Amino acid sequence: MSGHNKWSTIKHKKGAADAKRGKMFSKLIKEITIAARMGGGDPEGNPRLRTAVLAARGANMPKDNVERAIKRGTGEIEGANYEEINYEGYGPGGVAVLLEALTDNKNRTVAEIRHIFDKYNGNLGESGCVAWMFDKKGIIEVGAQGLSEDEVMELALEHGAQDVKQDGDVFEISSDPGDFETVRKAVEEKGWKIELAEITMIPQNTIKLEGKKAEQMLKMMDALDDHDDLQRVFANFDISEEDMLKASA
């Protein structure tokens, strides 16, 4: 499991996700809005919108909120005009950090992000400085209970997936982004429980952090995750679960 995913899992176990539900809803609404704007308001014909709507359902977002966000995206009702921007930089110890943002004020957003990097001994870099260190992948996590690795592997590879591995109580199926929808639909048709389904950025290698640098990195991740304009944060750190739990205590 990548450092960022491990960090997110530990935060969730400690209840941090529930405490930040309002921020989560805000980010999901932005994603639904821009997905509808770019690809239309029909989730069945717009894979990005479908993924966002499913994430909203998984977060128990009220249906009315989802429908309003779609209508803002299609122009049926007025709303903020968000722009997609990626930011890249380095955290403590040279950790690569890749950010996906949706903002209606680029100047404000970049200034605030630069401040976070500076505060935690990192630096915001130029476009392209770290993106090459990550691979774009489709990831689907399926509840492992009652399933064997062989049957998950057979279905996944038959529908274009690249790999299957067990991580605790889930099977993680990875694929090229272009095969993501095909694999997900095959899993859904089987009736298997999907714990997570997203197109994400996987680091090609990781940087191990300990002590003060690990603490700074986790504080930086918290600050970036809390920023209203940042949709997703990817980083290639490797911090032990023990150190993560200490830092989040």
mmCIF file of C-alpha atoms in Angstrom:
data_model
loop_
_atom_site.group_PDB
_atom_site.id
_atom_site.type_symbol
_atom_site.label_atom_id
_atom_site.label_comp_id
_atom_site.label_asym_id
_atom_site.label_seq_id
_atom_site.Cartn_x
_atom_site.Cartn_y
_atom_site.Cartn_z
ATOM 1 C CA MET A 1 0.000 0.000 0.000
ATOM 2 C CA SER A 2 1.393 3.431 -0.879
ATOM 3 C CA GLY A 3 2.299 5.839 1.885
ATOM 4 C CA HIS A 4 -0.588 8.125 1.096
ATOM 5 C CA ASN A 5 -3.156 5.327 1.111
ATOM 6 C CA LYS A 6 -1.803 3.980 4.397
ATOM 7 C CA TRP A 7 -1.995 7.484 5.877
ATOM 8 C CA SER A 8 -5.602 7.891 4.689
ATOM 9 C CA THR A 9 -6.599 4.492 6.093
ATOM 10 C CA ILE A 10 -5.184 5.278 9.530
ATOM 11 C CA LYS A 11 -6.936 8.652 9.599
ATOM 12 C CA HIS A 12 -10.211 6.953 8.702
ATOM 13 C CA LYS A 13 -9.804 4.356 11.464
ATOM 14 C CA LYS A 14 -9.307 7.137 13.988
ATOM 15 C CA GLY A 15 -12.551 8.812 12.933
ATOM 16 C CA ALA A 16 -10.963 11.768 11.147
ATOM 17 C CA ALA A 17 -13.035 11.115 8.021
ATOM 18 C CA ASP A 18 -16.330 11.607 9.877
ATOM 19 C CA ALA A 19 -15.099 14.839 11.440
ATOM 20 C CA LYS A 20 -14.351 16.236 7.974
ATOM 21 C CA ARG A 21 -17.520 15.127 6.211
ATOM 22 C CA GLY A 22 -18.442 18.735 5.338
ATOM 23 C CA LYS A 23 -15.137 19.233 3.518
ATOM 24 C CA MET A 24 -15.534 15.869 1.816
ATOM 25 C CA PHE A 25 -18.972 16.862 0.525
ATOM 26 C CA SER A 26 -17.614 20.167 -0.755
ATOM 27 C CA LYS A 27 -14.851 18.421 -2.729
ATOM 28 C CA LEU A 28 -17.248 15.822 -4.130
ATOM 29 C CA ILE A 29 -19.667 18.544 -5.235
ATOM 30 C CA LYS A 30 -16.850 20.317 -7.104
ATOM 31 C CA GLU A 31 -15.816 17.077 -8.818
ATOM 32 C CA ILE A 32 -19.411 16.254 -9.821
ATOM 33 C CA THR A 33 -19.882 19.784 -11.169
ATOM 34 C CA ILE A 34 -16.795 19.814 -13.364
ATOM 35 C CA ALA A 35 -17.338 16.214 -14.511
ATOM 36 C CA ALA A 36 -20.857 17.138 -15.670
ATOM 37 C CA ARG A 37 -19.558 20.300 -17.327
ATOM 38 C CA MET A 38 -16.912 18.410 -19.287
ATOM 39 C CA GLY A 39 -18.782 15.226 -20.186
ATOM 40 C CA GLY A 40 -22.514 15.864 -19.763
ATOM 41 C CA GLY A 41 -24.994 15.138 -17.005
ATOM 42 C CA ASP A 42 -25.664 11.439 -17.688
ATOM 43 C CA PRO A 43 -23.508 9.243 -15.385
ATOM 44 C CA GLU A 44 -23.960 6.218 -17.649
ATOM 45 C CA GLY A 45 -22.401 8.067 -20.584
ATOM 46 C CA ASN A 46 -19.831 9.972 -18.533
ATOM 47 C CA PRO A 47 -17.388 7.670 -16.654
ATOM 48 C CA ARG A 48 -15.830 10.500 -14.644
ATOM 49 C CA LEU A 49 -19.257 11.669 -13.479
ATOM 50 C CA ARG A 50 -20.293 8.111 -12.660
ATOM 51 C CA THR A 51 -17.209 7.651 -10.499
ATOM 52 C CA ALA A 52 -17.905 10.929 -8.680
ATOM 53 C CA VAL A 53 -21.582 10.085 -8.115
ATOM 54 C CA LEU A 54 -20.690 6.643 -6.747
ATOM 55 C CA ALA A 55 -18.154 8.265 -4.396
ATOM 56 C CA ALA A 56 -20.855 10.683 -3.238
ATOM 57 C CA ARG A 57 -23.228 7.802 -2.544
ATOM 58 C CA GLY A 58 -20.492 6.002 -0.634
ATOM 59 C CA ALA A 59 -20.089 9.136 1.523
ATOM 60 C CA ASN A 60 -23.878 9.226 2.119
ATOM 61 C CA MET A 61 -24.289 12.573 0.373
ATOM 62 C CA PRO A 62 -27.983 13.506 0.000
ATOM 63 C CA LYS A 63 -29.360 12.855 -3.479
ATOM 64 C CA ASP A 64 -30.504 16.488 -3.813
ATOM 65 C CA ASN A 65 -26.914 17.707 -3.380
ATOM 66 C CA VAL A 66 -25.741 15.399 -6.157
ATOM 67 C CA GLU A 67 -28.500 16.508 -8.532
ATOM 68 C CA ARG A 68 -27.825 20.214 -7.898
ATOM 69 C CA ALA A 69 -24.107 19.729 -8.546
ATOM 70 C CA ILE A 70 -24.874 18.014 -11.872
ATOM 71 C CA LYS A 71 -27.210 20.847 -12.866
ATOM 72 C CA ARG A 72 -24.547 23.430 -12.028
ATOM 73 C CA GLY A 73 -22.158 21.564 -14.269
ATOM 74 C CA THR A 74 -24.563 21.367 -17.196
ATOM 75 C CA GLY A 75 -25.536 25.026 -16.783
ATOM 76 C CA GLU A 76 -29.145 24.400 -15.753
ATOM 77 C CA ILE A 77 -28.530 26.427 -12.592
ATOM 78 C CA GLU A 78 -25.864 29.029 -11.837
ATOM 79 C CA GLY A 79 -22.699 28.195 -9.927
ATOM 80 C CA ALA A 80 -18.995 28.911 -9.576
ATOM 81 C CA ASN A 81 -16.817 28.365 -12.642
ATOM 82 C CA TYR A 82 -14.118 25.962 -11.461
ATOM 83 C CA GLU A 83 -10.845 25.388 -13.294
ATOM 84 C CA GLU A 84 -8.735 22.226 -13.061
ATOM 85 C CA ILE A 85 -5.081 22.820 -12.157
ATOM 86 C CA ASN A 86 -2.283 20.463 -11.090
ATOM 87 C CA TYR A 87 0.507 21.560 -8.767
ATOM 88 C CA GLU A 88 3.782 19.762 -8.108
ATOM 89 C CA GLY A 89 6.522 20.077 -5.563
ATOM 90 C CA TYR A 90 8.697 18.491 -2.901
ATOM 91 C CA GLY A 91 7.990 17.791 0.735
ATOM 92 C CA PRO A 92 10.416 17.122 3.609
ATOM 93 C CA GLY A 93 13.229 14.758 2.663
ATOM 94 C CA GLY A 94 12.649 15.285 -1.060
ATOM 95 C CA VAL A 95 9.254 13.516 -1.142
ATOM 96 C CA ALA A 96 7.451 14.055 -4.457
ATOM 97 C CA VAL A 97 4.023 15.676 -4.029
ATOM 98 C CA LEU A 98 1.400 15.891 -6.789
ATOM 99 C CA LEU A 99 -1.789 17.900 -6.273
ATOM 100 C CA GLU A 100 -5.070 18.065 -8.199
ATOM 101 C CA ALA A 101 -7.075 21.229 -7.620
ATOM 102 C CA LEU A 102 -10.401 22.740 -8.655
ATOM 103 C CA THR A 103 -10.454 26.482 -8.079
ATOM 104 C CA ASP A 104 -12.304 29.629 -9.068
ATOM 105 C CA ASN A 105 -9.304 31.802 -8.099
ATOM 106 C CA LYS A 106 -5.901 30.549 -9.284
ATOM 107 C CA ASN A 107 -3.869 33.344 -7.677
ATOM 108 C CA ARG A 108 -5.349 32.737 -4.231
ATOM 109 C CA THR A 109 -4.946 28.977 -4.477
ATOM 110 C CA VAL A 110 -1.299 28.947 -5.570
ATOM 111 C CA ALA A 111 -0.349 31.454 -2.854
ATOM 112 C CA GLU A 112 -1.996 29.356 -0.150
ATOM 113 C CA ILE A 113 -0.439 26.123 -1.405
ATOM 114 C CA ARG A 114 3.015 27.706 -1.587
ATOM 115 C CA HIS A 115 2.589 28.831 2.024
ATOM 116 C CA ILE A 116 1.815 25.240 3.125
ATOM 117 C CA PHE A 117 4.893 23.890 1.326
ATOM 118 C CA ASP A 118 7.127 26.576 2.872
ATOM 119 C CA LYS A 119 5.710 26.033 6.362
ATOM 120 C CA TYR A 120 6.600 22.329 6.400
ATOM 121 C CA ASN A 121 10.076 22.533 4.861
ATOM 122 C CA GLY A 122 8.989 21.768 1.299
ATOM 123 C CA ASN A 123 8.917 23.770 -1.889
ATOM 124 C CA LEU A 124 6.386 24.207 -4.661
ATOM 125 C CA GLY A 125 7.983 23.348 -8.007
ATOM 126 C CA GLU A 126 7.443 23.858 -11.712
ATOM 127 C CA SER A 127 4.935 21.905 -13.792
ATOM 128 C CA GLY A 128 6.365 18.489 -14.659
ATOM 129 C CA CYS A 129 8.958 18.373 -11.884
ATOM 130 C CA VAL A 130 7.488 15.269 -10.181
ATOM 131 C CA ALA A 131 4.567 14.044 -12.326
ATOM 132 C CA TRP A 132 6.899 11.664 -14.157
ATOM 133 C CA MET A 133 7.457 9.792 -10.884
ATOM 134 C CA PHE A 134 3.818 8.602 -10.819
ATOM 135 C CA ASP A 135 1.814 6.213 -13.005
ATOM 136 C CA LYS A 136 -1.890 6.769 -13.636
ATOM 137 C CA LYS A 137 -3.823 3.618 -12.711
ATOM 138 C CA GLY A 138 -7.350 2.424 -12.163
ATOM 139 C CA ILE A 139 -7.697 0.899 -8.700
ATOM 140 C CA ILE A 140 -10.667 -1.169 -7.508
ATOM 141 C CA GLU A 141 -10.710 -2.614 -4.009
ATOM 142 C CA VAL A 142 -13.077 -5.542 -3.465
ATOM 143 C CA GLY A 143 -14.019 -7.002 -0.082
ATOM 144 C CA ALA A 144 -12.114 -10.279 0.267
ATOM 145 C CA GLN A 145 -14.619 -12.090 2.450
ATOM 146 C CA GLY A 146 -15.941 -15.199 0.696
ATOM 147 C CA LEU A 147 -13.687 -14.732 -2.340
ATOM 148 C CA SER A 148 -10.524 -16.504 -3.434
ATOM 149 C CA GLU A 149 -7.604 -14.786 -5.109
ATOM 150 C CA ASP A 150 -7.896 -17.152 -8.076
ATOM 151 C CA GLU A 151 -11.502 -16.203 -8.888
ATOM 152 C CA VAL A 152 -10.808 -12.475 -8.511
ATOM 153 C CA MET A 153 -7.700 -12.806 -10.680
ATOM 154 C CA GLU A 154 -9.594 -14.742 -13.364
ATOM 155 C CA LEU A 155 -12.380 -12.180 -13.666
ATOM 156 C CA ALA A 156 -10.007 -9.204 -13.500
ATOM 157 C CA LEU A 157 -7.598 -10.416 -16.166
ATOM 158 C CA GLU A 158 -10.448 -11.512 -18.424
ATOM 159 C CA HIS A 159 -11.684 -7.903 -18.491
ATOM 160 C CA GLY A 160 -8.337 -6.173 -19.023
ATOM 161 C CA ALA A 161 -6.933 -5.675 -15.524
ATOM 162 C CA GLN A 162 -3.159 -5.781 -15.032
ATOM 163 C CA ASP A 163 -2.798 -7.229 -11.563
ATOM 164 C CA VAL A 164 -4.583 -8.408 -8.412
ATOM 165 C CA LYS A 165 -3.109 -8.495 -4.921
ATOM 166 C CA GLN A 166 -4.574 -9.004 -1.480
ATOM 167 C CA ASP A 167 -4.059 -6.233 1.061
ATOM 168 C CA GLY A 168 -5.592 -7.193 4.376
ATOM 169 C CA ASP A 169 -9.338 -7.673 3.981
ATOM 170 C CA VAL A 170 -9.528 -6.428 0.373
ATOM 171 C CA PHE A 171 -8.332 -7.515 -3.057
ATOM 172 C CA GLU A 172 -6.787 -4.616 -4.984
ATOM 173 C CA ILE A 173 -7.337 -4.807 -8.747
ATOM 174 C CA SER A 174 -5.196 -2.480 -10.863
ATOM 175 C CA SER A 175 -5.701 -1.577 -14.520
ATOM 176 C CA ASP A 176 -4.891 0.985 -17.168
ATOM 177 C CA PRO A 177 -7.273 3.970 -16.884
ATOM 178 C CA GLY A 178 -8.820 3.015 -20.244
ATOM 179 C CA ASP A 179 -9.865 -0.403 -18.899
ATOM 180 C CA PHE A 180 -11.107 0.863 -15.542
ATOM 181 C CA GLU A 181 -14.814 1.085 -16.427
ATOM 182 C CA THR A 182 -14.844 -2.355 -18.059
ATOM 183 C CA VAL A 183 -13.279 -3.959 -14.989
ATOM 184 C CA ARG A 184 -15.564 -2.120 -12.578
ATOM 185 C CA LYS A 185 -18.705 -3.126 -14.455
ATOM 186 C CA ALA A 186 -17.569 -6.755 -14.446
ATOM 187 C CA VAL A 187 -17.041 -6.608 -10.674
ATOM 188 C CA GLU A 188 -20.432 -4.937 -10.150
ATOM 189 C CA GLU A 189 -22.186 -7.581 -12.238
ATOM 190 C CA LYS A 190 -20.643 -10.259 -10.025
ATOM 191 C CA GLY A 191 -22.205 -8.555 -7.019
ATOM 192 C CA TRP A 192 -18.881 -8.255 -5.195
ATOM 193 C CA LYS A 193 -18.602 -5.514 -2.600
ATOM 194 C CA ILE A 194 -16.573 -2.593 -3.961
ATOM 195 C CA GLU A 195 -14.784 -0.738 -1.161
ATOM 196 C CA LEU A 196 -13.017 1.741 -3.451
ATOM 197 C CA ALA A 197 -13.015 2.501 -7.171
ATOM 198 C CA GLU A 198 -10.921 5.352 -8.540
ATOM 199 C CA ILE A 199 -8.371 6.402 -11.106
ATOM 200 C CA THR A 200 -5.344 7.452 -9.112
ATOM 201 C CA MET A 201 -1.627 8.173 -9.295
ATOM 202 C CA ILE A 202 0.724 5.442 -8.035
ATOM 203 C CA PRO A 203 4.349 6.363 -7.181
ATOM 204 C CA GLN A 204 7.019 4.414 -9.043
ATOM 205 C CA ASN A 205 9.207 4.405 -5.934
ATOM 206 C CA THR A 206 9.018 5.662 -2.355
ATOM 207 C CA ILE A 207 11.173 7.645 0.059
ATOM 208 C CA LYS A 208 11.402 6.385 3.641
ATOM 209 C CA LEU A 209 10.944 9.069 6.294
ATOM 210 C CA GLU A 210 11.485 8.859 10.042
ATOM 211 C CA GLY A 211 11.547 11.199 13.023
ATOM 212 C CA LYS A 212 11.096 14.915 12.453
ATOM 213 C CA LYS A 213 10.839 14.635 8.663
ATOM 214 C CA ALA A 214 8.078 12.041 8.995
ATOM 215 C CA GLU A 215 6.214 14.296 11.424
ATOM 216 C CA GLN A 216 6.587 17.315 9.114
ATOM 217 C CA MET A 217 5.380 15.296 6.117
ATOM 218 C CA LEU A 218 2.252 14.089 7.888
ATOM 219 C CA LYS A 219 1.437 17.612 9.097
ATOM 220 C CA MET A 220 1.916 18.866 5.548
ATOM 221 C CA MET A 221 -0.406 16.151 4.214
ATOM 222 C CA ASP A 222 -3.055 17.123 6.766
ATOM 223 C CA ALA A 223 -2.795 20.793 5.778
ATOM 224 C CA LEU A 224 -3.036 20.005 2.055
ATOM 225 C CA ASP A 225 -5.912 17.596 2.598
ATOM 226 C CA ASP A 226 -7.792 20.292 4.543
ATOM 227 C CA HIS A 227 -7.443 22.871 1.748
ATOM 228 C CA ASP A 228 -10.823 23.476 0.137
ATOM 229 C CA ASP A 229 -9.460 23.764 -3.422
ATOM 230 C CA LEU A 230 -7.368 20.572 -3.376
ATOM 231 C CA GLN A 231 -9.278 17.543 -4.573
ATOM 232 C CA ARG A 232 -6.550 14.923 -4.281
ATOM 233 C CA VAL A 233 -3.015 14.766 -2.906
ATOM 234 C CA PHE A 234 -0.460 12.146 -3.975
ATOM 235 C CA ALA A 235 2.967 11.627 -2.425
ATOM 236 C CA ASN A 236 5.694 8.998 -2.530
ATOM 237 C CA PHE A 237 6.649 8.865 1.144
ATOM 238 C CA ASP A 238 7.031 5.654 3.112
ATOM 239 C CA ILE A 239 6.405 6.075 6.844
ATOM 240 C CA SER A 240 5.911 3.183 9.239
ATOM 241 C CA GLU A 241 2.402 2.613 10.556
ATOM 242 C CA GLU A 242 3.769 3.041 14.080
ATOM 243 C CA ASP A 243 5.136 6.513 13.271
ATOM 244 C CA MET A 244 1.878 7.464 11.551
ATOM 245 C CA LEU A 245 -0.168 6.465 14.583
ATOM 246 C CA LYS A 246 2.169 8.408 16.872
ATOM 247 C CA ALA A 247 1.842 11.509 14.721
ATOM 248 C CA SER A 248 -1.952 11.280 14.544
ATOM 249 C CA ALA A 249 -2.420 10.549 18.275
#
